Coordinates of C-alpha atoms and ligand atoms in Angstrom, one line a residue:
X1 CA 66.9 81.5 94.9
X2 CA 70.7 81.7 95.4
X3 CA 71.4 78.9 93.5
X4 CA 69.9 81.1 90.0
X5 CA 73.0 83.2 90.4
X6 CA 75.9 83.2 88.0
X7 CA 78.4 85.7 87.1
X8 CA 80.5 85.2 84.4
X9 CA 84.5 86.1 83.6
X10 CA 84.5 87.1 80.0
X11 CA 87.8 87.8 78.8
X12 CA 89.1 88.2 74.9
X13 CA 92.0 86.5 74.5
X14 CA 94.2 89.2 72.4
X15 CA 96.9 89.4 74.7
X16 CA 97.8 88.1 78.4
X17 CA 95.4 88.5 81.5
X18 CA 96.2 91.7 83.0
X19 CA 96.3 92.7 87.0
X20 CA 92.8 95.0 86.4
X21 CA 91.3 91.6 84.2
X22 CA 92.2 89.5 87.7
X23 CA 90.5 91.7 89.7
X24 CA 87.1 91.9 87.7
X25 CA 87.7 88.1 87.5
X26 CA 87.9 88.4 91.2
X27 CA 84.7 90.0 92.2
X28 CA 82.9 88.0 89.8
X29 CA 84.2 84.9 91.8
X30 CA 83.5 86.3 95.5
X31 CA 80.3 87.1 94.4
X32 CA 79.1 83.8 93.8
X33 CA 81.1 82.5 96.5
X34 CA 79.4 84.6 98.8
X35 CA 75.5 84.5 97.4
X36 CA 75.9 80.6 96.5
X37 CA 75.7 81.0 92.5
X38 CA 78.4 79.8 89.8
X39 CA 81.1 81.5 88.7
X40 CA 81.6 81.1 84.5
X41 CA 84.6 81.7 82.6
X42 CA 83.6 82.3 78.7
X43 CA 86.5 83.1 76.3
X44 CA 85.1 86.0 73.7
X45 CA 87.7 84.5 70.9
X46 CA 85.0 86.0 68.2
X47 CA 88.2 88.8 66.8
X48 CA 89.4 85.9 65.3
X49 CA 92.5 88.7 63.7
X50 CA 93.3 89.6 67.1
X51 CA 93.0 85.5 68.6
X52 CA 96.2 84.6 70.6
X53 CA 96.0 81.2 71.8
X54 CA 99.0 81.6 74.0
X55 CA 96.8 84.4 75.6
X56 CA 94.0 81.6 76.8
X57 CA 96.3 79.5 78.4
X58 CA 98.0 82.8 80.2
X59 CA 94.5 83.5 81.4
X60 CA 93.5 80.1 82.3
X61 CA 97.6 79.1 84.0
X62 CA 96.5 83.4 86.2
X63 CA 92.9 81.5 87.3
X64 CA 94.9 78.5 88.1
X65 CA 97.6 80.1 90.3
X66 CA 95.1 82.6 92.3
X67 CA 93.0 79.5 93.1
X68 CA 89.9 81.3 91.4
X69 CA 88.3 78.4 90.1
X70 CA 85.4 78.8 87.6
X71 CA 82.5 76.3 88.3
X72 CA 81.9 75.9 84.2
X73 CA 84.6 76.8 82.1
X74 CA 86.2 75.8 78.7
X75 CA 88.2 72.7 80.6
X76 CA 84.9 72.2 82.5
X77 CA 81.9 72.7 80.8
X78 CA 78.8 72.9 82.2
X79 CA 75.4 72.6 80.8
X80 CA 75.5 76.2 78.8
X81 CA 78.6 75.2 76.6
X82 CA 80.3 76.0 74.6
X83 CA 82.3 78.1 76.4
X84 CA 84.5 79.6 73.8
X85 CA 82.4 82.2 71.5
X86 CA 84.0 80.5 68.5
X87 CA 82.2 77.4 69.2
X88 CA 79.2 79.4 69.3
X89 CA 79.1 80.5 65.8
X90 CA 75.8 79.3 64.4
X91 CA 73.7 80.4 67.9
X92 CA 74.6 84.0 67.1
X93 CA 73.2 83.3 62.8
X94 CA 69.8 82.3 64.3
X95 CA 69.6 85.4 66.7
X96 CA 70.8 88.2 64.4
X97 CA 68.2 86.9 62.0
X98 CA 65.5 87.2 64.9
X99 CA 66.5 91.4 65.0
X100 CA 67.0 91.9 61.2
X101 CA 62.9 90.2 61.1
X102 CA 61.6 93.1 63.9
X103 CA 63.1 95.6 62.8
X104 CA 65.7 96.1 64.9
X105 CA 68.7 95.6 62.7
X106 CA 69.6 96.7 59.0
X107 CA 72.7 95.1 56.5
X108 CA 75.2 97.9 55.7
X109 CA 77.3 97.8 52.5
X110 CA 79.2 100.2 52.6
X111 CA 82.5 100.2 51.8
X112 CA 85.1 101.1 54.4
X113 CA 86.9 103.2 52.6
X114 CA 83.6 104.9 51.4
X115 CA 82.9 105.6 55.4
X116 CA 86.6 106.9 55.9
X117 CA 86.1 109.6 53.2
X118 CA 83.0 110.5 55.2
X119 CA 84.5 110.5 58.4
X120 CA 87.9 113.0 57.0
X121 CA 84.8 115.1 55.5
X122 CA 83.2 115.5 58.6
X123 CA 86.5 116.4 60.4
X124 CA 87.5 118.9 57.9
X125 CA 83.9 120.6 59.3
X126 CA 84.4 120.2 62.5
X127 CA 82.0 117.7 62.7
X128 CA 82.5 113.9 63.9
X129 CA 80.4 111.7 61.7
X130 CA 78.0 109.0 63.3
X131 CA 76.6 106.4 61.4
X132 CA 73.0 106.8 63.2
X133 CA 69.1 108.0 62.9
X134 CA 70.7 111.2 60.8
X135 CA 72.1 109.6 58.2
X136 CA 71.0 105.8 57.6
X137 CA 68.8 106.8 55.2
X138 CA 71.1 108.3 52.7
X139 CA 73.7 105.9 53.7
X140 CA 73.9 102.6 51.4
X141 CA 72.2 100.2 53.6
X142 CA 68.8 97.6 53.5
X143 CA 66.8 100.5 54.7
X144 CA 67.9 103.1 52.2
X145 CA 68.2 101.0 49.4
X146 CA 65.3 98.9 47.3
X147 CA 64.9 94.8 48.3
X148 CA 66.7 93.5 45.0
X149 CA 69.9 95.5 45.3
X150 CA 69.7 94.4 49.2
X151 CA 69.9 91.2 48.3
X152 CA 71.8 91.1 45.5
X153 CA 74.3 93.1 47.7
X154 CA 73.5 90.0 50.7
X155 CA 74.4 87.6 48.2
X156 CA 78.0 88.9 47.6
X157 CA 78.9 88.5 51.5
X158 CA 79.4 92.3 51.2
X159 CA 77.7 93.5 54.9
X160 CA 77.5 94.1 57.8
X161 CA 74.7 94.1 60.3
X162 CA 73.9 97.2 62.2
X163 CA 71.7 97.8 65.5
X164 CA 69.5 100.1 64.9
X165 CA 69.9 102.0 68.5
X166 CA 67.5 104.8 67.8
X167 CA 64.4 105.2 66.0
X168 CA 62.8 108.8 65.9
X169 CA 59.0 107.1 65.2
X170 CA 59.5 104.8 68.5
X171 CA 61.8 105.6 70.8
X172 CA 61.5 108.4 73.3
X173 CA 65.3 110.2 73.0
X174 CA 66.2 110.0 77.1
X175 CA 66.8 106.5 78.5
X176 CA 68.0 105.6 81.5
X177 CA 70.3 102.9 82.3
X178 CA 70.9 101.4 85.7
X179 CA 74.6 100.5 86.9
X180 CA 75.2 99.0 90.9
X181 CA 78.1 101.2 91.5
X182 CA 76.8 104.5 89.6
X183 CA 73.1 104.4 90.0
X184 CA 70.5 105.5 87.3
X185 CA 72.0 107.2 84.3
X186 CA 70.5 109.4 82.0
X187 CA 71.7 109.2 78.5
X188 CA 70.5 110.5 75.3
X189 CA 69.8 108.0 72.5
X190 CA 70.2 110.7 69.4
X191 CA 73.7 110.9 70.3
X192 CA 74.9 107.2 69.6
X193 CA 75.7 105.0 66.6
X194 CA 74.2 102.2 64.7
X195 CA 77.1 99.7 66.3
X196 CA 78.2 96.9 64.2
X197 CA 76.6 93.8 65.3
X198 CA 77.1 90.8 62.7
X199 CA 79.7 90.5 60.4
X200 CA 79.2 88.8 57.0
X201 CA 82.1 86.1 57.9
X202 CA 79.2 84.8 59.9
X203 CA 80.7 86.4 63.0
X204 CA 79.0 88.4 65.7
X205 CA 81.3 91.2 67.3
X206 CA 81.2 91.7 71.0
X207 CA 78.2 93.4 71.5
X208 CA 75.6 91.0 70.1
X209 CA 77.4 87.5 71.2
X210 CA 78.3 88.9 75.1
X211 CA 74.3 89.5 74.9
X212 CA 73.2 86.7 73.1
X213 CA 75.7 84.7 75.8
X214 CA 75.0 86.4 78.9
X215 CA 70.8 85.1 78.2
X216 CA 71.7 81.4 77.2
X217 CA 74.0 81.3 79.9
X218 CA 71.6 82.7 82.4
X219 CA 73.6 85.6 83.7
X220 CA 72.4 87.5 86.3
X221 CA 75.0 89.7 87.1
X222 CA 78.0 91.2 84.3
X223 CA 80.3 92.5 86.4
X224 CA 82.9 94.3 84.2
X225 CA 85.4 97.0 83.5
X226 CA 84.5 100.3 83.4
X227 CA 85.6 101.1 79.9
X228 CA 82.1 99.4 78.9
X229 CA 79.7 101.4 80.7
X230 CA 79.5 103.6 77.4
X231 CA 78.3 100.6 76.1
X232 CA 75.6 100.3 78.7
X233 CA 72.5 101.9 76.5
X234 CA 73.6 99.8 73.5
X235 CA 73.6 96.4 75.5
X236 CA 70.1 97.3 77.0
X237 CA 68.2 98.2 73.7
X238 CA 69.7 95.0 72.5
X239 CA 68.2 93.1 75.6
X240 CA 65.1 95.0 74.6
X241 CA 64.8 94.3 71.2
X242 CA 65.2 90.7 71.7
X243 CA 62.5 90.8 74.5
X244 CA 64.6 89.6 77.2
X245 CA 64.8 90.6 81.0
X246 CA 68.3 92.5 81.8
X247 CA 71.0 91.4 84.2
X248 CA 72.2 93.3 86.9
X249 CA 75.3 95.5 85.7
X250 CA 78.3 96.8 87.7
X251 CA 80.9 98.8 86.3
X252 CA 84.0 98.4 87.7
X253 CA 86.3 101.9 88.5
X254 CA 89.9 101.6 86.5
X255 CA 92.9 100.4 88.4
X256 CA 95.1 103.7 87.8
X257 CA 98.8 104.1 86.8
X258 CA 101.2 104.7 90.2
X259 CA 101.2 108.2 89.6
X260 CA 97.2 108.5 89.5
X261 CA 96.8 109.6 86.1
X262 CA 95.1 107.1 83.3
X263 CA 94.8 103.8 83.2
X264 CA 97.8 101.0 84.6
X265 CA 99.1 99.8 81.4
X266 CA 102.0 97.2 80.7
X267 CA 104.4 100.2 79.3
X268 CA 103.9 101.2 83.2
X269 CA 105.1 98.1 84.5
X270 CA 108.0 98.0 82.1
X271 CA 108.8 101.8 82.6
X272 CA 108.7 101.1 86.4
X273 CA 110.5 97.5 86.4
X274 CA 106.9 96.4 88.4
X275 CA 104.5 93.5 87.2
X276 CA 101.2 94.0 85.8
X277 CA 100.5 90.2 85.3
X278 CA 99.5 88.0 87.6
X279 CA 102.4 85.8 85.5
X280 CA 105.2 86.7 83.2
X281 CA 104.0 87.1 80.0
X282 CA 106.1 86.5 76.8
X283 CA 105.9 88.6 74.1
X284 CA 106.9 86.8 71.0
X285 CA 105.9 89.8 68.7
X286 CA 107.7 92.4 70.3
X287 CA 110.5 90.2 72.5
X288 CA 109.8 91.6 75.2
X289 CA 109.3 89.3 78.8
X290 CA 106.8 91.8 81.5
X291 CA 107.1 90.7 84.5
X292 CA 104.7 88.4 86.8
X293 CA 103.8 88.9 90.5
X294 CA 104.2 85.1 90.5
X295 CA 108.0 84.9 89.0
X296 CA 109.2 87.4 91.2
X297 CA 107.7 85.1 94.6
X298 CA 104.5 86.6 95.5
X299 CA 101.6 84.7 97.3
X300 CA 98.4 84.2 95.3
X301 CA 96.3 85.1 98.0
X302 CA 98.3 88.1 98.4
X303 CA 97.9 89.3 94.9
X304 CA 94.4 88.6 95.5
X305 CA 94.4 90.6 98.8
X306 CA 96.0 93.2 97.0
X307 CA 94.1 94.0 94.3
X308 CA 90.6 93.5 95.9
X309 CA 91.4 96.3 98.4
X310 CA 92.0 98.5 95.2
X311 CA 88.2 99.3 94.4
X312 CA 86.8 98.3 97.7
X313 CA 86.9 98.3 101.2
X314 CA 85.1 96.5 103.7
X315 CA 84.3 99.9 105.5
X316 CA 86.5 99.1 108.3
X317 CA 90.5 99.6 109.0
X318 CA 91.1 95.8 108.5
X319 CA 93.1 94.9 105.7
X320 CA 94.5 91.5 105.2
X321 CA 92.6 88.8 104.6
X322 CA 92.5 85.5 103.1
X323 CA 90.6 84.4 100.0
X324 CA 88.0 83.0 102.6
X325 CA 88.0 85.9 104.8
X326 CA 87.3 87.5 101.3
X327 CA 84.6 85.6 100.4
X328 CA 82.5 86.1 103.5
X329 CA 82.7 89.6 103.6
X330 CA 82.7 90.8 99.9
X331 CA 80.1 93.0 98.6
X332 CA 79.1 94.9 95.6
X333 CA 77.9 97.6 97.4
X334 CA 81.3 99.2 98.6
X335 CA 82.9 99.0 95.6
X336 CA 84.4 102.9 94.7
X337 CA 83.3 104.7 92.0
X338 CA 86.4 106.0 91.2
X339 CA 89.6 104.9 90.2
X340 CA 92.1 104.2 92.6
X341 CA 95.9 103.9 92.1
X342 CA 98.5 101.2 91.8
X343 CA 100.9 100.9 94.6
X344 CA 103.4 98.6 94.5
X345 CA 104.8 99.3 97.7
X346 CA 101.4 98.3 99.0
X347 CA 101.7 94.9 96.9
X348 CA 104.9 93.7 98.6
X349 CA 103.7 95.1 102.0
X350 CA 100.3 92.6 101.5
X351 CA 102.8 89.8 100.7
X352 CA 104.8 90.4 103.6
X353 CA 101.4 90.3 105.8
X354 CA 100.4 86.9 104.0
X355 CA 104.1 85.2 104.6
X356 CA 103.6 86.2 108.5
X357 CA 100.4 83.9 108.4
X358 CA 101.8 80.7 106.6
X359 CA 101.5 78.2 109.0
X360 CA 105.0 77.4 110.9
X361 CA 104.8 73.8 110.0
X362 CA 104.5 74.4 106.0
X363 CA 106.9 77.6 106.8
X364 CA 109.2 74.7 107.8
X365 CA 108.8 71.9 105.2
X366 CA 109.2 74.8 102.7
X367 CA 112.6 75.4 105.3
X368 CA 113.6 71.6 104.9
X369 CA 112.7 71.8 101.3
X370 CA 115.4 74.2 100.4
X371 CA 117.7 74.3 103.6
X372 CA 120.6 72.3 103.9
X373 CA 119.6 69.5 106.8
X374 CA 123.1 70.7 108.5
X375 CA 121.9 74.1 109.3
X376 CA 118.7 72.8 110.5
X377 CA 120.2 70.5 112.9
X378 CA 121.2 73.5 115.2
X379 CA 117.4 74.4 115.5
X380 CA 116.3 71.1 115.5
X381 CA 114.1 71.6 118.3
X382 CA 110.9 72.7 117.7
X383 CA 110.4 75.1 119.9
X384 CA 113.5 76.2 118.5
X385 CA 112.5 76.3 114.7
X386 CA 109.3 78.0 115.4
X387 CA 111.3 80.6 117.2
X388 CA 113.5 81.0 114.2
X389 CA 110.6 81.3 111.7
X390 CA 108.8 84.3 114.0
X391 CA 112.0 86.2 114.2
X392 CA 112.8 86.0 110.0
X393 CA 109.0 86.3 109.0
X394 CA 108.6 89.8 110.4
X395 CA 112.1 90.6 108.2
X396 CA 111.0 89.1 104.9
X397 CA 108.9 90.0 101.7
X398 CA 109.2 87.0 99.9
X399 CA 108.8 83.6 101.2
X400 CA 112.2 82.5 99.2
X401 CA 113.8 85.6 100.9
X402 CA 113.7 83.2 104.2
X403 CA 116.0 80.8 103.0
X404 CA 118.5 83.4 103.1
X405 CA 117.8 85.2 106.3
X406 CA 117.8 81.5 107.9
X407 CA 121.3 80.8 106.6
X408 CA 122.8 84.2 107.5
X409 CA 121.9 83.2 111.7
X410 CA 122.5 79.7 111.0
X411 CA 125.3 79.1 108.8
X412 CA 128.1 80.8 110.2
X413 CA 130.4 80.1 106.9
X414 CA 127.8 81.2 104.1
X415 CA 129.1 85.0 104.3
X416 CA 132.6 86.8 105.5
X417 CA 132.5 89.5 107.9
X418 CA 131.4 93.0 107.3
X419 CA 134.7 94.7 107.0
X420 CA 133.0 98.2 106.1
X421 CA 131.8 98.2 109.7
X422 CA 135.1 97.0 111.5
X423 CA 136.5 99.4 109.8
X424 CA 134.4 102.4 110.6
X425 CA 133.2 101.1 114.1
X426 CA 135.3 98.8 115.7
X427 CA 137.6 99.5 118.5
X428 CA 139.1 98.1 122.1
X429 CA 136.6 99.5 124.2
X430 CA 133.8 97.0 121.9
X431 CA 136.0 94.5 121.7
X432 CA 136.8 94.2 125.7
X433 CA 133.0 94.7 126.1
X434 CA 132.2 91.3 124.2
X435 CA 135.0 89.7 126.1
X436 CA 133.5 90.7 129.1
X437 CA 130.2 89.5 128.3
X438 CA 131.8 86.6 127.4
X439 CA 133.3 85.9 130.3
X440 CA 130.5 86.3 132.4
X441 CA 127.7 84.3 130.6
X442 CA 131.0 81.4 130.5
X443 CA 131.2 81.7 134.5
X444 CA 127.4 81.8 135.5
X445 CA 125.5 79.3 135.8
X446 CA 122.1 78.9 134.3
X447 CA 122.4 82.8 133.2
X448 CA 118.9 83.6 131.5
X449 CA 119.1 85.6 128.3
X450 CA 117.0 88.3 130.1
X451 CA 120.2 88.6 132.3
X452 CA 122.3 88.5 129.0
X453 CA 120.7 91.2 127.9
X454 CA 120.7 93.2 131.2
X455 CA 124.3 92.5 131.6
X456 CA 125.6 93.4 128.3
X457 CA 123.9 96.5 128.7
X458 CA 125.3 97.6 131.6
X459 CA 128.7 96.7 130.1
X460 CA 128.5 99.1 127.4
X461 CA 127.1 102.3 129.5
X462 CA 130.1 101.3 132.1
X463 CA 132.5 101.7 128.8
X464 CA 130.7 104.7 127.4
X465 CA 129.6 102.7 124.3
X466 CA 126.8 103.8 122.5
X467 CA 123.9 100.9 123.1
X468 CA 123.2 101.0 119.2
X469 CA 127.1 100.3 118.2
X470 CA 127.5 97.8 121.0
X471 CA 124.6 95.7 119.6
X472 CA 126.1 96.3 116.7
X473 CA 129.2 94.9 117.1
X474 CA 128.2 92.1 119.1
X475 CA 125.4 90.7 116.5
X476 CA 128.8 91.3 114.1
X477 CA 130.6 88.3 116.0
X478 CA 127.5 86.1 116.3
X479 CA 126.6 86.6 112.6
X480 CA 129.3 88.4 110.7
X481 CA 127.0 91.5 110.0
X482 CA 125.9 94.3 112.0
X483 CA 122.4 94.0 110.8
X484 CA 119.1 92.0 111.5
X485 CA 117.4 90.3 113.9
X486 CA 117.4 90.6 117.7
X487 CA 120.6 89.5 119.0
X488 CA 119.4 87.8 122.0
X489 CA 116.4 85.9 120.3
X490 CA 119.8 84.9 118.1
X491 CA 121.6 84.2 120.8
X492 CA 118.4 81.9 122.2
X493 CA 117.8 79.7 118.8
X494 CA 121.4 79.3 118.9
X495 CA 122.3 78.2 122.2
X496 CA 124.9 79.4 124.6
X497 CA 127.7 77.2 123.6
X498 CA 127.2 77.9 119.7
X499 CA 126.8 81.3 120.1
X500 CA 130.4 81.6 122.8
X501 CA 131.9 79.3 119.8
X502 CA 131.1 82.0 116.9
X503 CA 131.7 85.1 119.0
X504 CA 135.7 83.5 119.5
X505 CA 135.9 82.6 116.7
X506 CA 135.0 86.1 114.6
X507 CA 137.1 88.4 117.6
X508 CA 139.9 86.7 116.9
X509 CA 139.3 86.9 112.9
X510 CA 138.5 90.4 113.9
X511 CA 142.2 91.3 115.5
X512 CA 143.8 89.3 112.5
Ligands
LIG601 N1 85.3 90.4 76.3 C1 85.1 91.6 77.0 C2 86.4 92.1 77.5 O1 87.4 91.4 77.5 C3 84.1 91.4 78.1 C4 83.4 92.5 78.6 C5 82.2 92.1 79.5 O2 82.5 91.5 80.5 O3 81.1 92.2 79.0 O4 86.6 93.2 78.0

């Protein structure tokens, strides 16, 4: 049975793949990953006004990048292609013909500006006008008019095709529509509109073709934004009007603006300098480049990690995991049903969690990569390395950012000394201290840096100096800045001599 299911990705393509458009991509995937179905990416190009072809590849480069792989796609069609609605165009002709022949659909004509005259009436009243079971009759459609000037009307490509969504003689007023995450709803029928359907370019609009698509392609779950769940009631008369069994639907809860209020849009990531794109997108129409998790050095599976936790939980405190771990332990079930907001503190503190569990060997070839081989040759043990790459993981948000922490402890001529701090800090009683240290690790003999640290320690509360300026001032001469990692784990990766070497070298650039 678990090889029937297949959820489907089902973007349009009139603008770039946003952060919230990953993540229903995501749960779509982990779904099937975890029951054993197929995941389907179909590109709902049918607004052919609002087409952006750069958008497809900017949804298809995101996919790529995240490693979320669709099992039948555009580049890798399956057996239920095409896979771009375009393509699709005379499926959608035979199935619009099948509802206009039971009744379920009427041609409109009329004319939009006719309906915008209506709809300023209404307002002036108070009222908001609905193009539904009210008024179709008096409205100038196949129903309300006689069969010549229907088809006359037909024949001058001058329609449109609308569902009829409620019919006083058949339907009963109260339906209820079932949703994973919300449960049964109860909605009334009288209330909604005769949605467009069919266009007389020969193109369907969203509603019929996701339907029509989601049956040929055997879906058996839509897993989807929330902003269609008022869609819901239309999508399930459709199913029923065409005789067809319903998928399962989940509705998924918005990903909310950093402050909590309304949906994340891409002004928010502009007004807050964060990305909102899994990668930069360029904006040829307005000039503008947004930003991209990827540009700025995040880790797919991060990202991933990131925005699955927004939305769900796995009902315990863990929270990083892989894609795998992800794909084991996902479930529809503890998806929210609320919206949750979008923290982009939380985003870098997932990446720095993910850099932590790269491997130390691909930690190091990225190293080798992107380190000059001199540097590396003072940690060219390996024992010595790994070391190294513990103690600057735990500092770092961005893999790249280790390339820098690794020069400032091993490349003692890549910055000059912090002269704020000599300034404000240093005096005799620290420099004697480090002489003394000195001195002593120079005249012992197989001194362990446990007994460094002891030492230097009891130095600085025999001179009065405060522990926290002492270290201060001593990681200062090893590395020219009174700042990062643990001096001692420093002094280890470096080795004795090295370390004696620098500390000389920067006291006496000190007392210059
Ligand atoms: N093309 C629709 C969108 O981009 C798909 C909605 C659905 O998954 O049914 O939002």
């Amino acid at each position: 049975m678990s090889n029937n299911i297949r959820l489907r990705f089902a973007p349009s393509p009139t603008g770039p793949l946003h952060i919230g458009g990953l993540r229903t991509a995501l749960y779509n995937y982990l779904i099937t990953r975890k029951l054993g179905g197929k995941f389907i990416l179909r590109i709902e190009d049918t607004d052919l006004n609002r087409l952006d072809e750069k958008a497809i590849k900017h949804i298809e480069d995101s996919l790529n990048w995240c490693g979320i792989i669709p099992d039948e796609s555009p580049k890798s069609p399956g057996k239920f292609g095409p896979y771009f609605q375009s393509k699709r165009k005379d499926l959608y002709k035979k199935y619009i013909e099948k509802l206009i022949k039971n009744g379920s659909a009427y041609y409109a004509f009329d004319k939009k500006d006719e309906l915008s005259e209506l709809r300023k009436k209404n307002e002036k009243e108070g009222k908001t006008f609905i193009y539904n079971w009210l008024n179709r009759d008096k409205l100038k459609n196949s129903l309300s008019l006689n069969h010549d000037e229907s088809k006359n009307l037909i024949h001058k490509d001058e329609y449109v095709i609308r569902f009829k969504t409620y019919d006083p003689l058949k339907d009963n007023d109260e339906y209820y529509i079932e949703d994973i995450i919300r449960g049964e709803v109860k909605i009334n029928l009288k209330n909604l509109d005769d949605k467009i359907i069919y266009k007389s370019d020969g193109m369907p609009t969203y509603h019929l073709a996701n339907i029509v698509d989601d049956h040929l392609m055997k879906i058996t779950h839509v897993v989807r934004g929330e902003e269609w769940l008022p869609s819901l009631a239309l999508h399930f008369k459709i199913y029923e009007a065409f005789g067809w069994e319903k998928p399962f639907f989940a509705h998924l809860p918005l990903i909310l603006k950093p402050s909590g209020q309304g949906k994340l849009s891409k002004r928010d990531g502009q007004k807050f300098g964060i990305p909102v794109y899994p990668i930069e997108w360029n904006d040829s129409k307005e000039k503008i480049k947004y930003l991209g998790f990827k540009e700025m050095g995040f880790e797919p599976e991060a990202i991933l990690n990131f925005i699955c936790m927004i939305g769900w939980n796995p009902g315990d405190e863990k929270e990083v995991f892989s894609l795998k771990e992800l794909e084991t332990i996902f479930s529809l079930d503890k998806i929210n049903k609320s919206g949750a907001k979008f923290d982009f503190e939380k985003a870098k503190w997932f990446n720095h969690e993910h850099v932590k569990k790269i491997s130390d060997e691909s930690t190091l070839k990225f190293m080798n990569e992107n380190i000059d081989k001199n540097f590396l040759k003072i940690v060219s043990k390996k024992s010595k390395s790994k070391k190294l790459i513990e103690l600057i993981k735990e500092r770092v948000t961005f893999k790249k950012e280790l390339i820098k922490e690794a020069r400032n402890i091993l490349d003692p001529n890549h910055r000059d000394l912090d002269q704020n701090f000599i300034k404000k800090k240093w005096n005799e009683k620290i420099y004697n201290s480090i002489i003394e240290i000195i001195k002593l690790i120079k005249n012992s003999k197989n001194i362990s840096i446990k007994e460094i640290k002891k030492s230097y320690l009891d130095i600085l509360n025999k001179n009065e100096i405060k522990v926290g300026d002492g270290m201060q001032s001593l990681r200062l001469c090893l590395i020219k800045n009174p700042t990062g990692p643990d001096i001692f784990e420093i002094i280890e990766i470096l080795g004795l001599k090295e370390s004696i070497n620098r500390i000389h070298k920067n006291l006496i650039d000190i007392n210059d």
